[in-house]
Short mmCIF file of C-alpha atoms in Angstrom, two decimals:
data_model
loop_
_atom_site.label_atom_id
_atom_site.label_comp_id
_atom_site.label_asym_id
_atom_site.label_seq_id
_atom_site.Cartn_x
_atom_site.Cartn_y
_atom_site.Cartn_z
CA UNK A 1 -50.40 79.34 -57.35
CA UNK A 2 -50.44 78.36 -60.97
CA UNK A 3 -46.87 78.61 -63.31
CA UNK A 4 -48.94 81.72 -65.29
CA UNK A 5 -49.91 83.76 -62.20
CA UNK A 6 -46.32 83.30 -60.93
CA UNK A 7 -45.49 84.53 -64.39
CA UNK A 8 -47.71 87.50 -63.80
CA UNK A 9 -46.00 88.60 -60.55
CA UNK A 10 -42.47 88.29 -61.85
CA UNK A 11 -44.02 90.46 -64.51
CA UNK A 12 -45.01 93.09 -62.23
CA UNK A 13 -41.96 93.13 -60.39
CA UNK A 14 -39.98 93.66 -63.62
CA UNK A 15 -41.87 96.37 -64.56
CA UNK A 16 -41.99 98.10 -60.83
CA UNK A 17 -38.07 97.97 -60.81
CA UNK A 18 -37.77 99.13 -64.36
CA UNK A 19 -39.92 102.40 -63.38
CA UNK A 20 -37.64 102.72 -60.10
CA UNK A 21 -34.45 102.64 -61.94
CA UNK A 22 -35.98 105.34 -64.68
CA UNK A 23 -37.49 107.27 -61.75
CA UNK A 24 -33.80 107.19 -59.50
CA UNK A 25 -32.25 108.64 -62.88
CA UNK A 26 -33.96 111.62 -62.27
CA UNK A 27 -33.59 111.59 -58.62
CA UNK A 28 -31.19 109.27 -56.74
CA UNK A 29 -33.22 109.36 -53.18
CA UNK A 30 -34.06 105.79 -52.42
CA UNK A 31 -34.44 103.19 -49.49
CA UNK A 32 -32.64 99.56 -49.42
CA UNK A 33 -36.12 97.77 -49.49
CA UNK A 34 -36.96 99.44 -52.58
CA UNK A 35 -39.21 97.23 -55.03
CA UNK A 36 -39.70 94.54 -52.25
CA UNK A 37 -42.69 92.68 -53.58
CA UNK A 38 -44.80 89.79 -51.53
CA UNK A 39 -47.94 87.87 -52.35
CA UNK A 40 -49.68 85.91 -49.81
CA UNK A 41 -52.78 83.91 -48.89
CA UNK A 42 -54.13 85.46 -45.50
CA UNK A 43 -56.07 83.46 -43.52
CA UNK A 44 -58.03 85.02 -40.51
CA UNK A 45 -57.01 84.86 -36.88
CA UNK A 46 -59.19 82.46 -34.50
CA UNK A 47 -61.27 84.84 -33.32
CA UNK A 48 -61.80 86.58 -37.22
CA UNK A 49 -64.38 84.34 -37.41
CA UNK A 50 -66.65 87.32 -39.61
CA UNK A 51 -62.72 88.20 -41.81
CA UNK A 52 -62.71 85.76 -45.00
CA UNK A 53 -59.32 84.34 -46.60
CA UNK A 54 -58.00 86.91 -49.05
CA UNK A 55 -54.90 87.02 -51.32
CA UNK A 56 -52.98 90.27 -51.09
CA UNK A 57 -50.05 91.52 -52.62
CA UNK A 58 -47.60 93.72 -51.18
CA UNK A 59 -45.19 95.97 -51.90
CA UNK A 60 -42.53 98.39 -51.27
CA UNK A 61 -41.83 101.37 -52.94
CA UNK A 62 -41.00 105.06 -52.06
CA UNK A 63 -39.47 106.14 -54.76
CA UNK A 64 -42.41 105.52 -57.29
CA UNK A 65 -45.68 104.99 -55.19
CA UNK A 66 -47.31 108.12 -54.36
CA UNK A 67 -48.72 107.86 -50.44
CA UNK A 68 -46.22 106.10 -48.91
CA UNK A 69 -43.91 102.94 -48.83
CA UNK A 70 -45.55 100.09 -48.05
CA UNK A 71 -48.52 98.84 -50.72
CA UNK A 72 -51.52 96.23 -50.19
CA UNK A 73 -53.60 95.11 -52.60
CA UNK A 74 -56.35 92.61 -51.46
CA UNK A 75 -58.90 90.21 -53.53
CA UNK A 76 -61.06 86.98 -52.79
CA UNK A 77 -58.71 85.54 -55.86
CA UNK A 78 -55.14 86.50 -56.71
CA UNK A 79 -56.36 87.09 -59.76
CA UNK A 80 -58.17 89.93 -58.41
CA UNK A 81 -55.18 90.78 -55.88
CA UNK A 82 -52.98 91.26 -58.40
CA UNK A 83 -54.92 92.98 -60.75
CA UNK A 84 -55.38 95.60 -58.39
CA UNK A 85 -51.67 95.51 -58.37
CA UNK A 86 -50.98 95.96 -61.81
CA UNK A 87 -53.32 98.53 -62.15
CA UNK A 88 -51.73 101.01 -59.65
CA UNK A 89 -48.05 99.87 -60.59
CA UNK A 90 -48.79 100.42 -64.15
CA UNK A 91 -49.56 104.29 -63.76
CA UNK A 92 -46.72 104.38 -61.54
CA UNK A 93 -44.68 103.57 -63.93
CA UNK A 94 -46.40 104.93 -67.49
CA UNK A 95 -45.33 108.36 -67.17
CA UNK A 96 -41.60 106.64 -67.70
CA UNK A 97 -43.06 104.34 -70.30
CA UNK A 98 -44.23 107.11 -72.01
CA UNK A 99 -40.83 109.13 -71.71
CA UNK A 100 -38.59 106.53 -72.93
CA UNK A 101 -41.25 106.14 -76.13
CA UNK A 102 -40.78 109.57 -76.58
CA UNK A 103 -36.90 109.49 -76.38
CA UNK A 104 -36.89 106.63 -78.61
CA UNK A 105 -38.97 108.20 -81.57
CA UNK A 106 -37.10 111.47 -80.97
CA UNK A 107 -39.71 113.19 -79.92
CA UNK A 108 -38.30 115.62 -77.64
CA UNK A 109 -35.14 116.42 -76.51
CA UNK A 110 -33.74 115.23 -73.04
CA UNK A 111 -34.06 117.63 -70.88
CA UNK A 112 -37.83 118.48 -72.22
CA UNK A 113 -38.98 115.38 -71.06
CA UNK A 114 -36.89 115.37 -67.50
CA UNK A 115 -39.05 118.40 -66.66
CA UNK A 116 -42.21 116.78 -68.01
CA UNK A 117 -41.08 113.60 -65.16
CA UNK A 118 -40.48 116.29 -62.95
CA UNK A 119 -42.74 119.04 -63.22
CA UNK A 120 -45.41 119.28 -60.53
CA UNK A 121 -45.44 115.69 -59.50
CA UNK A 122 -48.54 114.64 -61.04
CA UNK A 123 -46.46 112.23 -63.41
CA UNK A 124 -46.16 110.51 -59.98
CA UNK A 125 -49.94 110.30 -58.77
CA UNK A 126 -52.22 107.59 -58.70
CA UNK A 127 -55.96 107.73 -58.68
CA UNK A 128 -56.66 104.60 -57.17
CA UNK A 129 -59.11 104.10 -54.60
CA UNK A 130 -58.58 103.36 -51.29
CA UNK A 131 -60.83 100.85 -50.74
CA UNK A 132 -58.34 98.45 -52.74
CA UNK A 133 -55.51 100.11 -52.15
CA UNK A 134 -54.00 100.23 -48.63
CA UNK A 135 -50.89 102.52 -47.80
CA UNK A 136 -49.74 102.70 -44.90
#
């Protein structure tokens, strides 16, 4: 792994406990393996023979991620591994983003944009696609 796509996963894992502390201010329900992050290269068992090698990133996260706890994102590259990852982290955590723009521009007042985080829960959904997301 180079020094920038290290970079890019501390990155992410800034930003995914950043949204779970904003998130927990609004509701204090969490787990102790909350914003546990892991990248790997997987390499396929001896009798994979038809699996390729695949980067995937990993994480945990019940407070913020929408189907689940536990988070896979695969690619032939980590640079397609963790792009996946960024992508479903980063509307994880824009409603917050958005809030705390809001709050800072005075915008609305506090408890406008708590029910806004809260309302129905769609603040909280993601629209990624299975097929490179895996929750389980």
């Amino acid at each position: 792994m180079e020094i920038e796509q290290a970079i890019r996963v501390a990155r992410l894992h800034e930003l995914l406990k950043w949204g779970t502390r904003k998130a927990l201010e609004e509701d204090g329900g969490h787990k102790s393996s909350e914003c546990y992050m892991q990248v790997g290269l997987c390499l396929p068992a001896l009798f994979d023979d038809d699996q390729s090698t695949y980067w995937q990133v990993h994480c945990y996260s019940y407070v913020l991620g929408p189907d689940g706890r536990n988070y896979a994102w695969r690619g032939r590259t980590f640079d397609e591994a963790i792009g996946k990852a960024e992508e479903a982290i980063n509307k994880w955590c824009f409603p917050y983003q958005m809030a705390e723009m809001e709050r800072a521009m005075g915008m609305h007042d506090r408890d406008e944009i708590d029910d806004d985080l809260q309302g129905d829960g769609s603040s909280r959904s993601s629209s990624v696609a299975m097929d490179d997301e895996i929750a389980f």
